[in-house]
Structure formats: C-alpha cells, structure tokens
Amino acid sequence: PDAGAGIPPADAAVAAPAADLATGPPDLAYQSLIQARPYKSKIPANYDPRKPWPLIVLLHGYSADGTTQDLYFGLGAQVDPKGFLYAYPDGTQDKTGVRFWNATDACCDLYKSGVDDVAYVNAVIDDMRFKFTVDPKRIFLAGHSNGAFMSHRMACESSSRIAAIMALAGDNWMDSSKCQPSQPVAVLQVHGDADAVILYKGGSVLGIVSPYPSAHDSVGTWVARNGCDIKAQAGSSIDLESVLFGNETTVEKWPGCRPGGAAELWTIRGGSHLPSFNKNWAPAIVDWLFAHPKP
C-alpha cells in the first residue's frame, strides 16, 4: 500500500522530523505537490536522526511505477545493509492511464500535459529533508528509461542539490545548450548496446518524438559541463547481467573533472532495455553513487 504523502511505513514512524544539518528546514510550499501525488519511502532500521544520511530517489520508467521499478532494481533491499534514506515516487498518468515523467523533449510527455516534474521531484527531496536528517551533500537519483531522462534533466536544472545520478537506458537533451548546471554533477550512464527501445546510438521514441542523443553523446555533455578530460580511460569490465556471459559490461571513465563532477559510461554488451541484472547490480549502483558526494 501507498505510504501516503511521503510518510514512511509504520516500522519507520518512530523517526522524528529533521532538516538538513546545513540548510535548515525547507520552504513548506512544496507540500501541496506531495499531497496531490504521494510517494513511498523507506528508512534503515538503525536510522538515527542525530546524524546525516544519504538519500536516493528512484525514478521509474515509462508505464511503470515506483514499486515496480524498485522490485526490478532491488534498491529497497539495500537500504539496511548500505544505510540510506530512500524515496520511490510515481509519475503522473497521461490520458491513456500510463505513468510518465515530463523529462526532456524526447521523453515522455507524449500528450503535452506540461506537468512540472522538476518541481515535483524537488518536492519529494524537500519532504524527505523535512521528515529526516538528509545529508545535503549526498542526494542522489537513479532512473530507468523515462526516469533516466528525468534524472538527467534534474541534474541539469537542480545541480546545486543533486550530487550524482545513475541513468539506465535514458539520455540527456539532444540540444546540449538546454543543460546548463550551475555546479558539477557526477553522472553514471548505463546502457545496453542491443537496446531496441532507447537506442544506444540515439534515435527518437516511436520514431516521431524529438530525437535523443547516443549514450556517448549524453555522457559527452557532462564531460564538457564537468570540465573533464576529453579522452576516456578504460576501467575493468564488470559482471552485472545474469544471462550474458562473463564480465559483459565495459567501463569508460573521463578523468580530470572539477570537484564534484564525474562522467562514466557502462556499456552492457548485448544488453537489452530490460537487462536481467544479477546480485551485483544494486550494490554496485549504490556504491558508485556514495563514492560521489558533493565536495
């Protein structure tokens, strides 16, 4: 069942409201957005409001919802062992009943609702800040497909608060001038090179919506914005997929970024739009995000 207005499950109800240690309580104007669109959240069993905690916000793919995406990614199972606050909201429903995020012009406000999802995701962050002791230097996003597009947009437009994002099978703006972050953001792009839905080399949704860039070009925008070296370095390949043989995921890193910035591309060789992730996936994503706080 829905936790309701961002209120955590009953087993977390003992936690006292808390604000960011550095920034104080947020402007409560965001609460109307949360009342209109509640979200689910989890906190670790050993939550202590006297110390700051990292926050991960999960953004689901087109036609999915927060619960479904959590089951697929498995991040909720990492809340206790890794120790973080966790929110997994839902996008709005379009006129066909499908949930979406109004991310970039490529994906996926297909019926031009104009819903302000940047404001909504920021409201989720504000609500978690109000209820719990969020570390303002460790606010992270993880998104899949439409939610990955949304993660890129949030990093472009809310860079002062987003430390790092992980975007699976979703890209940045095709027009890189639309991404003008005020601060560096650490970005991990993950994409299967056999993805037939959001193409690794770029394309357009249904062949009719505004185009999106390739996985490399999406990272390239962040290489430029973060002041990284233009030449990538190869990292060790890793095993994230249970069906594909061996260490199927190649790692490219762009070094020399400004403090707080990072740019990496993990390419799942032979990976589809819905990779069959193994047990390594969720811990690897959490560890990468945690390794990239704001300076």
PDB file of C-alpha atoms in Angstrom:
ATOM      1  CA  PRO A   1       0.000   0.000   0.000  1.00  0.00           C
ATOM      2  CA  ASP A   2       0.978   3.606  -0.588  1.00  0.00           C
ATOM      3  CA  ALA A   3       2.828   5.157   2.337  1.00  0.00           C
ATOM      4  CA  GLY A   4       0.761   8.289   1.775  1.00  0.00           C
ATOM      5  CA  ALA A   5       2.022  11.842   1.346  1.00  0.00           C
ATOM      6  CA  GLY A   6       5.583  10.638   1.573  1.00  0.00           C
ATOM      7  CA  ILE A   7       5.045   9.320   5.104  1.00  0.00           C
ATOM      8  CA  PRO A   8       7.310   6.334   5.767  1.00  0.00           C
ATOM      9  CA  PRO A   9       5.960   2.871   6.625  1.00  0.00           C
ATOM     10  CA  ALA A  10       4.773   2.177  10.152  1.00  0.00           C
ATOM     11  CA  ASP A  11       8.008   0.482  11.119  1.00  0.00           C
ATOM     12  CA  ALA A  12       9.763   3.800  10.472  1.00  0.00           C
ATOM     13  CA  ALA A  13       7.246   6.030  12.210  1.00  0.00           C
ATOM     14  CA  VAL A  14       9.413   6.459  15.297  1.00  0.00           C
ATOM     15  CA  ALA A  15      11.759   8.741  13.375  1.00  0.00           C
ATOM     16  CA  ALA A  16      11.442  12.367  14.329  1.00  0.00           C
ATOM     17  CA  PRO A  17      11.211  15.042  11.613  1.00  0.00           C
ATOM     18  CA  ALA A  18      14.558  16.580  10.831  1.00  0.00           C
ATOM     19  CA  ALA A  19      16.022  19.070   8.397  1.00  0.00           C
ATOM     20  CA  ASP A  20      19.318  19.221   6.577  1.00  0.00           C
ATOM     21  CA  LEU A  21      22.064  19.997   9.047  1.00  0.00           C
ATOM     22  CA  ALA A  22      23.496  22.701   6.801  1.00  0.00           C
ATOM     23  CA  THR A  23      20.445  24.309   5.216  1.00  0.00           C
ATOM     24  CA  GLY A  24      17.672  24.149   7.813  1.00  0.00           C
ATOM     25  CA  PRO A  25      14.004  23.373   7.140  1.00  0.00           C
ATOM     26  CA  PRO A  26      12.737  23.801   3.586  1.00  0.00           C
ATOM     27  CA  ASP A  27      10.045  26.154   2.359  1.00  0.00           C
ATOM     28  CA  LEU A  28       6.837  24.233   3.100  1.00  0.00           C
ATOM     29  CA  ALA A  29       5.196  25.446  -0.112  1.00  0.00           C
ATOM     30  CA  TYR A  30       6.210  22.122  -1.665  1.00  0.00           C
ATOM     31  CA  GLN A  31       3.666  20.244   0.479  1.00  0.00           C
ATOM     32  CA  SER A  32       0.747  20.792  -1.909  1.00  0.00           C
ATOM     33  CA  LEU A  33       2.656  18.863  -4.579  1.00  0.00           C
ATOM     34  CA  ILE A  34       3.204  15.968  -2.183  1.00  0.00           C
ATOM     35  CA  GLN A  35      -0.430  15.957  -1.060  1.00  0.00           C
ATOM     36  CA  ALA A  36      -1.525  15.755  -4.679  1.00  0.00           C
ATOM     37  CA  ARG A  37       0.938  12.982  -5.503  1.00  0.00           C
ATOM     38  CA  PRO A  38       2.071  10.910  -2.509  1.00  0.00           C
ATOM     39  CA  TYR A  39       5.179   8.767  -2.735  1.00  0.00           C
ATOM     40  CA  LYS A  40       6.637   5.745  -0.976  1.00  0.00           C
ATOM     41  CA  SER A  41       9.752   5.754   1.145  1.00  0.00           C
ATOM     42  CA  LYS A  42      11.940   3.531   3.303  1.00  0.00           C
ATOM     43  CA  ILE A  43      14.460   4.267   6.024  1.00  0.00           C
ATOM     44  CA  PRO A  44      17.102   1.973   7.520  1.00  0.00           C
ATOM     45  CA  ALA A  45      16.245   0.038  10.646  1.00  0.00           C
ATOM     46  CA  ASN A  46      19.083   1.756  12.518  1.00  0.00           C
ATOM     47  CA  TYR A  47      18.078   5.277  11.456  1.00  0.00           C
ATOM     48  CA  ASP A  48      19.381   7.874  13.904  1.00  0.00           C
ATOM     49  CA  PRO A  49      18.149  11.458  13.350  1.00  0.00           C
ATOM     50  CA  ARG A  50      21.233  12.834  15.071  1.00  0.00           C
ATOM     51  CA  LYS A  51      23.464  12.036  12.098  1.00  0.00           C
ATOM     52  CA  PRO A  52      23.105  12.901   8.384  1.00  0.00           C
ATOM     53  CA  TRP A  53      22.055  10.191   5.934  1.00  0.00           C
ATOM     54  CA  PRO A  54      22.375   9.875   2.169  1.00  0.00           C
ATOM     55  CA  LEU A  55      19.154   9.990   0.149  1.00  0.00           C
ATOM     56  CA  ILE A  56      18.455   8.070  -3.062  1.00  0.00           C
ATOM     57  CA  VAL A  57      15.391   8.918  -5.141  1.00  0.00           C
ATOM     58  CA  LEU A  58      14.363   6.279  -7.702  1.00  0.00           C
ATOM     59  CA  LEU A  59      12.584   7.385 -10.902  1.00  0.00           C
ATOM     60  CA  HIS A  60      10.706   4.669 -12.763  1.00  0.00           C
ATOM     61  CA  GLY A  61      10.421   4.005 -16.474  1.00  0.00           C
ATOM     62  CA  TYR A  62       7.536   4.895 -18.786  1.00  0.00           C
ATOM     63  CA  SER A  63       4.357   2.918 -17.922  1.00  0.00           C
ATOM     64  CA  ALA A  64       5.893   1.562 -14.699  1.00  0.00           C
ATOM     65  CA  ASP A  65       5.589   2.942 -11.160  1.00  0.00           C
ATOM     66  CA  GLY A  66       7.844   3.351  -8.166  1.00  0.00           C
ATOM     67  CA  THR A  67       7.036  -0.019  -6.628  1.00  0.00           C
ATOM     68  CA  THR A  68       7.577  -1.934  -9.869  1.00  0.00           C
ATOM     69  CA  GLN A  69      10.841  -0.135 -10.516  1.00  0.00           C
ATOM     70  CA  ASP A  70      12.059  -0.862  -7.001  1.00  0.00           C
ATOM     71  CA  LEU A  71      11.332  -4.563  -7.463  1.00  0.00           C
ATOM     72  CA  TYR A  72      13.337  -4.524 -10.689  1.00  0.00           C
ATOM     73  CA  PHE A  73      16.323  -2.531  -9.449  1.00  0.00           C
ATOM     74  CA  GLY A  74      16.339  -4.020  -5.943  1.00  0.00           C
ATOM     75  CA  LEU A  75      17.446  -0.801  -4.261  1.00  0.00           C
ATOM     76  CA  GLY A  76      14.979  -1.164  -1.401  1.00  0.00           C
ATOM     77  CA  ALA A  77      16.795  -4.309  -0.299  1.00  0.00           C
ATOM     78  CA  GLN A  78      19.987  -2.231   0.058  1.00  0.00           C
ATOM     79  CA  VAL A  79      18.509   0.344   2.463  1.00  0.00           C
ATOM     80  CA  ASP A  80      19.542  -1.533   5.611  1.00  0.00           C
ATOM     81  CA  PRO A  81      22.908  -3.011   4.563  1.00  0.00           C
ATOM     82  CA  LYS A  82      24.106   0.169   2.832  1.00  0.00           C
ATOM     83  CA  GLY A  83      22.390   2.673   5.121  1.00  0.00           C
ATOM     84  CA  PHE A  84      20.434   5.315   3.233  1.00  0.00           C
ATOM     85  CA  LEU A  85      17.085   7.061   3.054  1.00  0.00           C
ATOM     86  CA  TYR A  86      15.059   6.033   0.028  1.00  0.00           C
ATOM     87  CA  ALA A  87      12.124   7.509  -1.884  1.00  0.00           C
ATOM     88  CA  TYR A  88      10.425   5.995  -4.919  1.00  0.00           C
ATOM     89  CA  PRO A  89       7.692   8.260  -6.306  1.00  0.00           C
ATOM     90  CA  ASP A  90       5.279   7.814  -9.223  1.00  0.00           C
ATOM     91  CA  GLY A  91       4.961   9.919 -12.333  1.00  0.00           C
ATOM     92  CA  THR A  92       1.565  11.283 -13.351  1.00  0.00           C
ATOM     93  CA  GLN A  93      -0.836   9.353 -15.580  1.00  0.00           C
ATOM     94  CA  ASP A  94      -1.435  10.535 -19.125  1.00  0.00           C
ATOM     95  CA  LYS A  95      -4.856  10.405 -20.788  1.00  0.00           C
ATOM     96  CA  THR A  96      -4.349   6.716 -21.584  1.00  0.00           C
ATOM     97  CA  GLY A  97      -3.597   5.902 -17.931  1.00  0.00           C
ATOM     98  CA  VAL A  98       0.138   5.402 -18.458  1.00  0.00           C
ATOM     99  CA  ARG A  99       2.528   6.868 -15.898  1.00  0.00           C
ATOM    100  CA  PHE A 100       5.310   9.110 -17.185  1.00  0.00           C
ATOM    101  CA  TRP A 101       7.792  11.833 -16.308  1.00  0.00           C
ATOM    102  CA  ASN A 102       7.910  15.107 -18.227  1.00  0.00           C
ATOM    103  CA  ALA A 103      11.657  14.904 -18.732  1.00  0.00           C
ATOM    104  CA  THR A 104      13.326  16.085 -21.930  1.00  0.00           C
ATOM    105  CA  ASP A 105      11.549  16.892 -25.181  1.00  0.00           C
ATOM    106  CA  ALA A 106      12.373  13.345 -26.288  1.00  0.00           C
ATOM    107  CA  CYS A 107      10.631  11.511 -23.455  1.00  0.00           C
ATOM    108  CA  CYS A 108       7.889  11.213 -22.382  1.00  0.00           C
ATOM    109  CA  ASP A 109       5.152  13.831 -22.065  1.00  0.00           C
ATOM    110  CA  LEU A 110       3.571  12.470 -25.227  1.00  0.00           C
ATOM    111  CA  TYR A 111       0.274  14.357 -24.783  1.00  0.00           C
ATOM    112  CA  LYS A 112       1.847  17.707 -23.832  1.00  0.00           C
ATOM    113  CA  SER A 113       0.466  17.958 -20.293  1.00  0.00           C
ATOM    114  CA  GLY A 114       3.290  20.280 -19.298  1.00  0.00           C
ATOM    115  CA  VAL A 115       3.407  18.857 -15.755  1.00  0.00           C
ATOM    116  CA  ASP A 116       6.360  20.302 -13.838  1.00  0.00           C
ATOM    117  CA  ASP A 117       8.154  17.177 -12.701  1.00  0.00           C
ATOM    118  CA  VAL A 118      11.318  19.078 -11.836  1.00  0.00           C
ATOM    119  CA  ALA A 119       9.286  20.868  -9.168  1.00  0.00           C
ATOM    120  CA  TYR A 120       7.715  17.582  -8.060  1.00  0.00           C
ATOM    121  CA  VAL A 121      10.979  15.643  -7.690  1.00  0.00           C
ATOM    122  CA  ASN A 122      12.409  18.595  -5.783  1.00  0.00           C
ATOM    123  CA  ALA A 123       9.308  18.482  -3.574  1.00  0.00           C
ATOM    124  CA  VAL A 124       9.989  14.811  -2.806  1.00  0.00           C
ATOM    125  CA  ILE A 125      13.524  15.751  -1.793  1.00  0.00           C
ATOM    126  CA  ASP A 126      12.211  18.621   0.336  1.00  0.00           C
ATOM    127  CA  ASP A 127       9.692  16.333   2.026  1.00  0.00           C
ATOM    128  CA  MET A 128      12.363  13.786   2.885  1.00  0.00           C
ATOM    129  CA  ARG A 129      14.558  16.614   4.183  1.00  0.00           C
ATOM    130  CA  PHE A 130      11.746  17.803   6.423  1.00  0.00           C
ATOM    131  CA  LYS A 131      10.999  14.369   7.848  1.00  0.00           C
ATOM    132  CA  PHE A 132      14.515  13.009   8.166  1.00  0.00           C
ATOM    133  CA  THR A 133      18.118  14.126   8.574  1.00  0.00           C
ATOM    134  CA  VAL A 134      19.282  14.190   4.961  1.00  0.00           C
ATOM    135  CA  ASP A 135      22.920  14.895   4.219  1.00  0.00           C
ATOM    136  CA  PRO A 136      22.740  17.787   1.718  1.00  0.00           C
ATOM    137  CA  LYS A 137      25.983  16.631   0.105  1.00  0.00           C
ATOM    138  CA  ARG A 138      24.648  13.141  -0.590  1.00  0.00           C
ATOM    139  CA  ILE A 139      21.387  13.492  -2.520  1.00  0.00           C
ATOM    140  CA  PHE A 140      21.306  11.038  -5.431  1.00  0.00           C
ATOM    141  CA  LEU A 141      18.974   9.999  -8.258  1.00  0.00           C
ATOM    142  CA  ALA A 142      18.675   6.656 -10.015  1.00  0.00           C
ATOM    143  CA  GLY A 143      16.441   6.326 -13.067  1.00  0.00           C
ATOM    144  CA  HIS A 144      15.479   3.880 -15.782  1.00  0.00           C
ATOM    145  CA  SER A 145      14.387   4.802 -19.321  1.00  0.00           C
ATOM    146  CA  ASN A 146      11.926   7.733 -18.930  1.00  0.00           C
ATOM    147  CA  GLY A 147      13.175   8.028 -15.340  1.00  0.00           C
ATOM    148  CA  ALA A 148      16.755   8.164 -16.632  1.00  0.00           C
ATOM    149  CA  PHE A 149      15.825  11.043 -18.944  1.00  0.00           C
ATOM    150  CA  MET A 150      14.271  12.707 -15.892  1.00  0.00           C
ATOM    151  CA  SER A 151      17.428  12.110 -13.850  1.00  0.00           C
ATOM    152  CA  HIS A 152      19.476  13.900 -16.491  1.00  0.00           C
ATOM    153  CA  ARG A 153      17.049  16.819 -16.512  1.00  0.00           C
ATOM    154  CA  MET A 154      17.172  17.080 -12.719  1.00  0.00           C
ATOM    155  CA  ALA A 155      20.960  17.096 -12.814  1.00  0.00           C
ATOM    156  CA  CYS A 156      20.867  19.870 -15.440  1.00  0.00           C
ATOM    157  CA  GLU A 157      18.334  22.030 -13.585  1.00  0.00           C
ATOM    158  CA  SER A 158      18.904  21.206  -9.904  1.00  0.00           C
ATOM    159  CA  SER A 159      22.646  20.715  -9.846  1.00  0.00           C
ATOM    160  CA  SER A 160      23.033  22.739  -6.651  1.00  0.00           C
ATOM    161  CA  ARG A 161      21.427  19.908  -4.692  1.00  0.00           C
ATOM    162  CA  ILE A 162      21.941  16.739  -6.787  1.00  0.00           C
ATOM    163  CA  ALA A 163      25.338  15.175  -6.093  1.00  0.00           C
ATOM    164  CA  ALA A 164      25.159  12.291  -8.568  1.00  0.00           C
ATOM    165  CA  ILE A 165      22.822  10.378 -10.855  1.00  0.00           C
ATOM    166  CA  MET A 166      22.723   6.915 -12.398  1.00  0.00           C
ATOM    167  CA  ALA A 167      20.795   6.812 -15.687  1.00  0.00           C
ATOM    168  CA  LEU A 168      19.969   3.409 -17.210  1.00  0.00           C
ATOM    169  CA  ALA A 169      18.751   3.426 -20.827  1.00  0.00           C
ATOM    170  CA  GLY A 170      17.798   7.102 -20.891  1.00  0.00           C
ATOM    171  CA  ASP A 171      19.607  10.133 -22.212  1.00  0.00           C
ATOM    172  CA  ASN A 172      20.275  13.811 -21.822  1.00  0.00           C
ATOM    173  CA  TRP A 173      18.919  16.619 -24.030  1.00  0.00           C
ATOM    174  CA  MET A 174      19.824  16.362 -27.715  1.00  0.00           C
ATOM    175  CA  ASP A 175      20.386  20.131 -27.612  1.00  0.00           C
ATOM    176  CA  SER A 176      23.145  20.298 -25.020  1.00  0.00           C
ATOM    177  CA  SER A 177      22.558  24.039 -24.571  1.00  0.00           C
ATOM    178  CA  LYS A 178      19.423  23.071 -22.615  1.00  0.00           C
ATOM    179  CA  CYS A 179      21.633  21.515 -19.933  1.00  0.00           C
ATOM    180  CA  GLN A 180      23.287  24.357 -18.023  1.00  0.00           C
ATOM    181  CA  PRO A 181      24.078  23.125 -14.494  1.00  0.00           C
ATOM    182  CA  SER A 182      25.340  25.693 -12.023  1.00  0.00           C
ATOM    183  CA  GLN A 183      27.582  23.107 -10.339  1.00  0.00           C
ATOM    184  CA  PRO A 184      29.334  19.884 -11.403  1.00  0.00           C
ATOM    185  CA  VAL A 185      27.291  16.684 -11.020  1.00  0.00           C
ATOM    186  CA  ALA A 186      28.639  13.141 -11.070  1.00  0.00           C
ATOM    187  CA  VAL A 187      26.938  11.154 -13.837  1.00  0.00           C
ATOM    188  CA  LEU A 188      26.919   7.416 -14.495  1.00  0.00           C
ATOM    189  CA  GLN A 189      25.304   6.413 -17.801  1.00  0.00           C
ATOM    190  CA  VAL A 190      24.451   2.702 -18.128  1.00  0.00           C
ATOM    191  CA  HIS A 191      23.117   1.377 -21.437  1.00  0.00           C
ATOM    192  CA  GLY A 192      22.824  -1.908 -23.281  1.00  0.00           C
ATOM    193  CA  ASP A 193      24.182  -1.699 -26.814  1.00  0.00           C
ATOM    194  CA  ALA A 194      21.399  -4.031 -28.010  1.00  0.00           C
ATOM    195  CA  ASP A 195      18.606  -1.886 -26.513  1.00  0.00           C
ATOM    196  CA  ALA A 196      15.793  -1.819 -29.086  1.00  0.00           C
ATOM    197  CA  VAL A 197      13.627   0.701 -27.182  1.00  0.00           C
ATOM    198  CA  ILE A 198      16.023   3.546 -26.343  1.00  0.00           C
ATOM    199  CA  LEU A 199      18.777   3.064 -28.874  1.00  0.00           C
ATOM    200  CA  TYR A 200      22.380   3.080 -27.694  1.00  0.00           C
ATOM    201  CA  LYS A 201      23.399   5.185 -30.705  1.00  0.00           C
ATOM    202  CA  GLY A 202      20.471   7.608 -30.361  1.00  0.00           C
ATOM    203  CA  GLY A 203      17.091   7.884 -32.057  1.00  0.00           C
ATOM    204  CA  SER A 204      13.559   9.013 -31.233  1.00  0.00           C
ATOM    205  CA  VAL A 205      10.695   7.483 -29.242  1.00  0.00           C
ATOM    206  CA  LEU A 206       8.254   5.797 -31.648  1.00  0.00           C
ATOM    207  CA  GLY A 207      10.177   7.482 -34.450  1.00  0.00           C
ATOM    208  CA  ILE A 208       8.006  10.602 -34.099  1.00  0.00           C
ATOM    209  CA  VAL A 209       9.106  12.415 -30.927  1.00  0.00           C
ATOM    210  CA  SER A 210      12.062  14.814 -30.729  1.00  0.00           C
ATOM    211  CA  PRO A 211      15.334  12.904 -31.035  1.00  0.00           C
ATOM    212  CA  TYR A 212      17.595  11.914 -28.163  1.00  0.00           C
ATOM    213  CA  PRO A 213      21.407  11.607 -28.293  1.00  0.00           C
ATOM    214  CA  SER A 214      23.531   8.498 -28.108  1.00  0.00           C
ATOM    215  CA  ALA A 215      24.790   7.152 -24.806  1.00  0.00           C
ATOM    216  CA  HIS A 216      28.254   8.522 -25.590  1.00  0.00           C
ATOM    217  CA  ASP A 217      26.907  11.955 -26.503  1.00  0.00           C
ATOM    218  CA  SER A 218      24.802  12.052 -23.328  1.00  0.00           C
ATOM    219  CA  VAL A 219      27.942  11.492 -21.290  1.00  0.00           C
ATOM    220  CA  GLY A 220      29.798  13.916 -23.556  1.00  0.00           C
ATOM    221  CA  THR A 221      27.594  16.781 -22.404  1.00  0.00           C
ATOM    222  CA  TRP A 222      28.607  16.024 -18.819  1.00  0.00           C
ATOM    223  CA  VAL A 223      32.267  15.674 -19.771  1.00  0.00           C
ATOM    224  CA  ALA A 224      32.060  19.250 -21.028  1.00  0.00           C
ATOM    225  CA  ARG A 225      29.919  20.620 -18.200  1.00  0.00           C
ATOM    226  CA  ASN A 226      32.084  18.974 -15.538  1.00  0.00           C
ATOM    227  CA  GLY A 227      35.350  20.089 -17.130  1.00  0.00           C
ATOM    228  CA  CYS A 228      36.625  16.527 -17.554  1.00  0.00           C
ATOM    229  CA  ASP A 229      39.405  15.420 -19.902  1.00  0.00           C
ATOM    230  CA  ILE A 230      38.016  14.683 -23.365  1.00  0.00           C
ATOM    231  CA  LYS A 231      39.868  11.379 -23.628  1.00  0.00           C
ATOM    232  CA  ALA A 232      38.265   8.445 -21.817  1.00  0.00           C
ATOM    233  CA  GLN A 233      40.100   5.801 -19.856  1.00  0.00           C
ATOM    234  CA  ALA A 234      39.039   2.167 -19.796  1.00  0.00           C
ATOM    235  CA  GLY A 235      38.171   0.640 -16.459  1.00  0.00           C
ATOM    236  CA  SER A 236      37.876  -3.028 -15.568  1.00  0.00           C
ATOM    237  CA  SER A 237      34.872  -4.791 -17.087  1.00  0.00           C
ATOM    238  CA  ILE A 238      32.218  -5.915 -14.616  1.00  0.00           C
ATOM    239  CA  ASP A 239      29.516  -8.563 -14.415  1.00  0.00           C
ATOM    240  CA  LEU A 240      26.037  -7.078 -13.892  1.00  0.00           C
ATOM    241  CA  GLU A 241      23.874  -9.261 -16.156  1.00  0.00           C
ATOM    242  CA  SER A 242      22.811 -12.784 -15.258  1.00  0.00           C
ATOM    243  CA  VAL A 243      22.103 -14.001 -18.797  1.00  0.00           C
ATOM    244  CA  LEU A 244      25.115 -12.638 -20.674  1.00  0.00           C
ATOM    245  CA  PHE A 245      28.409 -14.473 -20.278  1.00  0.00           C
ATOM    246  CA  GLY A 246      31.291 -13.182 -18.203  1.00  0.00           C
ATOM    247  CA  ASN A 247      32.113  -9.569 -17.401  1.00  0.00           C
ATOM    248  CA  GLU A 248      29.844  -8.221 -20.091  1.00  0.00           C
ATOM    249  CA  THR A 249      29.822  -4.567 -19.005  1.00  0.00           C
ATOM    250  CA  THR A 250      32.662  -2.331 -20.198  1.00  0.00           C
ATOM    251  CA  VAL A 251      33.576   0.786 -18.220  1.00  0.00           C
ATOM    252  CA  GLU A 252      34.714   4.122 -19.646  1.00  0.00           C
ATOM    253  CA  LYS A 253      35.763   6.969 -17.349  1.00  0.00           C
ATOM    254  CA  TRP A 254      36.622  10.565 -18.173  1.00  0.00           C
ATOM    255  CA  PRO A 255      39.204  11.768 -15.615  1.00  0.00           C
ATOM    256  CA  GLY A 256      40.207  15.245 -14.510  1.00  0.00           C
ATOM    257  CA  CYS A 257      36.709  16.545 -13.723  1.00  0.00           C
ATOM    258  CA  ARG A 258      36.167  19.563 -11.495  1.00  0.00           C
ATOM    259  CA  PRO A 259      35.456  18.769  -7.813  1.00  0.00           C
ATOM    260  CA  GLY A 260      32.038  17.137  -7.530  1.00  0.00           C
ATOM    261  CA  GLY A 261      31.975  16.168 -11.183  1.00  0.00           C
ATOM    262  CA  ALA A 262      32.356  12.739 -12.769  1.00  0.00           C
ATOM    263  CA  ALA A 263      31.433  11.120 -16.070  1.00  0.00           C
ATOM    264  CA  GLU A 264      31.281   7.376 -16.697  1.00  0.00           C
ATOM    265  CA  LEU A 265      29.656   5.100 -19.266  1.00  0.00           C
ATOM    266  CA  TRP A 266      28.974   1.472 -18.505  1.00  0.00           C
ATOM    267  CA  THR A 267      28.074  -0.363 -21.709  1.00  0.00           C
ATOM    268  CA  ILE A 268      26.271  -3.688 -21.295  1.00  0.00           C
ATOM    269  CA  ARG A 269      27.483  -5.582 -24.361  1.00  0.00           C
ATOM    270  CA  GLY A 270      24.450  -7.390 -25.759  1.00  0.00           C
ATOM    271  CA  GLY A 271      22.246  -5.790 -23.107  1.00  0.00           C
ATOM    272  CA  SER A 272      18.574  -5.058 -23.786  1.00  0.00           C
ATOM    273  CA  HIS A 273      16.280  -2.312 -22.499  1.00  0.00           C
ATOM    274  CA  LEU A 274      15.486  -4.536 -19.511  1.00  0.00           C
ATOM    275  CA  PRO A 275      18.730  -6.268 -18.573  1.00  0.00           C
ATOM    276  CA  SER A 276      18.460  -9.342 -16.359  1.00  0.00           C
ATOM    277  CA  PHE A 277      20.518  -7.928 -13.540  1.00  0.00           C
ATOM    278  CA  ASN A 278      22.323 -10.191 -11.106  1.00  0.00           C
ATOM    279  CA  LYS A 279      23.027  -9.656  -7.411  1.00  0.00           C
ATOM    280  CA  ASN A 280      25.930  -7.319  -8.205  1.00  0.00           C
ATOM    281  CA  TRP A 281      23.732  -4.631  -9.777  1.00  0.00           C
ATOM    282  CA  ALA A 282      22.090  -2.835  -6.865  1.00  0.00           C
ATOM    283  CA  PRO A 283      25.176  -2.791  -4.589  1.00  0.00           C
ATOM    284  CA  ALA A 284      27.331  -1.548  -7.472  1.00  0.00           C
ATOM    285  CA  ILE A 285      24.966   1.353  -8.191  1.00  0.00           C
ATOM    286  CA  VAL A 286      24.678   2.366  -4.540  1.00  0.00           C
ATOM    287  CA  ASP A 287      28.447   2.172  -4.081  1.00  0.00           C
ATOM    288  CA  TRP A 288      29.053   4.338  -7.171  1.00  0.00           C
ATOM    289  CA  LEU A 289      26.608   6.986  -6.002  1.00  0.00           C
ATOM    290  CA  PHE A 290      28.050   7.002  -2.481  1.00  0.00           C
ATOM    291  CA  ALA A 291      31.538   7.482  -3.927  1.00  0.00           C
ATOM    292  CA  HIS A 292      30.426  10.777  -5.484  1.00  0.00           C
ATOM    293  CA  PRO A 293      29.166  13.207  -2.823  1.00  0.00           C
ATOM    294  CA  LYS A 294      29.286  16.943  -3.310  1.00  0.00           C
ATOM    295  CA  PRO A 295      32.610  18.405  -2.205  1.00  0.00           C
TER     296      PRO A 295
END
